[in-house]
PDB file of C-alpha atoms in Angstrom:
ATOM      1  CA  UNK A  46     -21.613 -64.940 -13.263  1.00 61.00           C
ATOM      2  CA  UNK A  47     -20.943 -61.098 -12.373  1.00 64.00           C
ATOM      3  CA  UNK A  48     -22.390 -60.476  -8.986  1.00 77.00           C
ATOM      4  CA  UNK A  49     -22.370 -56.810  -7.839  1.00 84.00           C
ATOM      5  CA  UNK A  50     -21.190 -56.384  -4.324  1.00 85.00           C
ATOM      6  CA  UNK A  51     -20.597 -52.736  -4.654  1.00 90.00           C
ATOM      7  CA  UNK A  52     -18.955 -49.782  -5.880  1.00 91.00           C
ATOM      8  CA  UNK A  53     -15.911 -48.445  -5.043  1.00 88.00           C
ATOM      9  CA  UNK A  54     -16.151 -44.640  -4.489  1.00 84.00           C
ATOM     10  CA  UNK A  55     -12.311 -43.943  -3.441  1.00 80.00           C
ATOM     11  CA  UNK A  56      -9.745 -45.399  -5.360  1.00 79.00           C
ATOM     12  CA  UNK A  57      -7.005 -47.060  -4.078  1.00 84.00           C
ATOM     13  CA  UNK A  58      -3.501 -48.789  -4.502  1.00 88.00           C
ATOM     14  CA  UNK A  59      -3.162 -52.582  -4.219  1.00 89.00           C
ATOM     15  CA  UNK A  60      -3.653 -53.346  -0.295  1.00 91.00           C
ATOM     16  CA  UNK A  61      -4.836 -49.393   0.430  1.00 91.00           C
ATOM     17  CA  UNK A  62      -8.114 -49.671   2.153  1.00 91.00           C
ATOM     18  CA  UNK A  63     -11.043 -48.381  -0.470  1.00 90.00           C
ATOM     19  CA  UNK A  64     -15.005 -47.156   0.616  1.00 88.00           C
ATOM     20  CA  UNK A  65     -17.386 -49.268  -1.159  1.00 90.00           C
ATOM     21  CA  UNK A  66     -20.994 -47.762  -1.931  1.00 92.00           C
ATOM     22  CA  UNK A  67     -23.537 -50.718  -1.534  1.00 93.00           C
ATOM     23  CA  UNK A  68     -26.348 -48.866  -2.210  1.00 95.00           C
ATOM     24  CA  UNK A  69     -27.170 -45.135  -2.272  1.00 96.00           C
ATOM     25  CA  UNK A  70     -26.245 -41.913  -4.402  1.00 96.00           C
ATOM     26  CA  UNK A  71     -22.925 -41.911  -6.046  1.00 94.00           C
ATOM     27  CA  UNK A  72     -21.754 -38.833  -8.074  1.00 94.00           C
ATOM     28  CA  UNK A  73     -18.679 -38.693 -10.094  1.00 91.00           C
ATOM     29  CA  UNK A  74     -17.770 -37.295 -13.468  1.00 92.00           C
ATOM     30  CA  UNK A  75     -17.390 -40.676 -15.011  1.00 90.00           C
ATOM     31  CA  UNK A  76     -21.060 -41.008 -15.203  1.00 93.00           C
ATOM     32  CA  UNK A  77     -21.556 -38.435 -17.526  1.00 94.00           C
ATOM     33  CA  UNK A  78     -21.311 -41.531 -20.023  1.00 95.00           C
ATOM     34  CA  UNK A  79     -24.501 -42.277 -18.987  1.00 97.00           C
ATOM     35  CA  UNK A  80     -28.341 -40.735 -19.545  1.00 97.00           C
ATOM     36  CA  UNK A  81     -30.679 -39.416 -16.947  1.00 98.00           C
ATOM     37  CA  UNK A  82     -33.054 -42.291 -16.700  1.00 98.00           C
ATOM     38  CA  UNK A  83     -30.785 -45.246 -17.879  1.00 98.00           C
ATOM     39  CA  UNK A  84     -31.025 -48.322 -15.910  1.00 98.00           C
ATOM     40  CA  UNK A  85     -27.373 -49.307 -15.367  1.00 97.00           C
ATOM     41  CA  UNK A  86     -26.489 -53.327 -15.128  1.00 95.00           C
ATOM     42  CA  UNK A  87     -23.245 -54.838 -14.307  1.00 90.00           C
ATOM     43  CA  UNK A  88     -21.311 -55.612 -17.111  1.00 88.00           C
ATOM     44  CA  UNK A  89     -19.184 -58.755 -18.206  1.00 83.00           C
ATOM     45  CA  UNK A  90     -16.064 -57.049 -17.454  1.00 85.00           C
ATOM     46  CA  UNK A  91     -17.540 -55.796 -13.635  1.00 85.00           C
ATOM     47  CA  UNK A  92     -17.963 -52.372 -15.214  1.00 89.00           C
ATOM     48  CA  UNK A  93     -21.248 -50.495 -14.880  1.00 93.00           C
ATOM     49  CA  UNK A  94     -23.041 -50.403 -18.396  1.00 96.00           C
ATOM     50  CA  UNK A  95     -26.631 -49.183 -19.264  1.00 97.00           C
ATOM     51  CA  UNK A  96     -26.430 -52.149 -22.016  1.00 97.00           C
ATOM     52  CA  UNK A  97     -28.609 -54.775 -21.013  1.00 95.00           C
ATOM     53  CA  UNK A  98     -27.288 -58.222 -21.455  1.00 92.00           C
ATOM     54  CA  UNK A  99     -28.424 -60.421 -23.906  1.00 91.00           C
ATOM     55  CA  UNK A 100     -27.418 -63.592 -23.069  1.00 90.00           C
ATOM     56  CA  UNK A 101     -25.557 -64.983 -19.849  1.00 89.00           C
ATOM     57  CA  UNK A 102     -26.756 -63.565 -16.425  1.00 90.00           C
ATOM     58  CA  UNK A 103     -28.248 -60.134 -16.117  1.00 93.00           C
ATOM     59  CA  UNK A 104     -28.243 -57.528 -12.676  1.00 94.00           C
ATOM     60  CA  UNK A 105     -30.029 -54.139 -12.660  1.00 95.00           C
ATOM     61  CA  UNK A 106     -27.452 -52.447 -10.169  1.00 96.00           C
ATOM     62  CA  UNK A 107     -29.170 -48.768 -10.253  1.00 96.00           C
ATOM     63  CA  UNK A 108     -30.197 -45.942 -12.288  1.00 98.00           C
ATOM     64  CA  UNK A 109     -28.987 -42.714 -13.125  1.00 98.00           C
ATOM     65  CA  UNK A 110     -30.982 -39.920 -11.602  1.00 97.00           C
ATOM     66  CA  UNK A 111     -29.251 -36.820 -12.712  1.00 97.00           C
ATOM     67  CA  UNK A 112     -26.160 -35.314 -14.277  1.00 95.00           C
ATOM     68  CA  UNK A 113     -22.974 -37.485 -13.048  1.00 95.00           C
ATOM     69  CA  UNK A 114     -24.721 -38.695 -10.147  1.00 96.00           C
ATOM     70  CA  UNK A 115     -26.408 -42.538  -9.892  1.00 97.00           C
ATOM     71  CA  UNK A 116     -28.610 -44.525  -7.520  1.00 97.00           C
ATOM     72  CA  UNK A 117     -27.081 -47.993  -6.295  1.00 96.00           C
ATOM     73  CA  UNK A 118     -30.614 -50.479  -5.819  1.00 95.00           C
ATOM     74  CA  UNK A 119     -29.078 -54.033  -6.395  1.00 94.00           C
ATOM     75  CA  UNK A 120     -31.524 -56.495  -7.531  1.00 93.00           C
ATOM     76  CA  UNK A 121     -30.743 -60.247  -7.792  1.00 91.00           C
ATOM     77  CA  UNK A 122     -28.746 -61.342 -10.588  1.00 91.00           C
ATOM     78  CA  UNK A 123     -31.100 -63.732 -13.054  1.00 92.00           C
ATOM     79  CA  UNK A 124     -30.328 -66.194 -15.822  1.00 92.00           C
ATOM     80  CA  UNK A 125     -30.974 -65.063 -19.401  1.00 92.00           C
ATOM     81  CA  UNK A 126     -32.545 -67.872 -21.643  1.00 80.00           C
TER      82      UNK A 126
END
């Protein structure tokens, strides 16, 4: 099960100290991957995808409200029949 417990905003070297976003407005060019209005999940690798899951467990971790920027509103992770 892939639980999201945040995202990290500030990358870091093994040991380095990182911020984590646990909810809130992110920006960052990496989200241009994404559309405005896509509900993003939390993928099987621990990536942020805007594919919903199919089987396994599924976790709405935010949206994407405009151009490179996201809104973090974790829900609880549920059990896919």
């Amino acid at each position: 099960q892939q639980t999201f417990l945040g995202l990290v905003v500030q990358a870091g070297a093994s040991d380095d100290e990182v911020v984590v976003l646990t909810q809130g407005r992110a920006s960052d060019a990496s989200f241009l991957r994404f559309t405005i209005g896509d509900v993003l999940f939390i993928g099987d690798d621990g990536m942020l995808t805007n594919q919903k899951p199919l089987t396994g467990y599924m976790q709405i971790v935010g949206s994407v409200t405009a151009t490179q920027e996201i809104v973090l509103m974790p829900a609880m992770a549920i059990l896919l029949q």
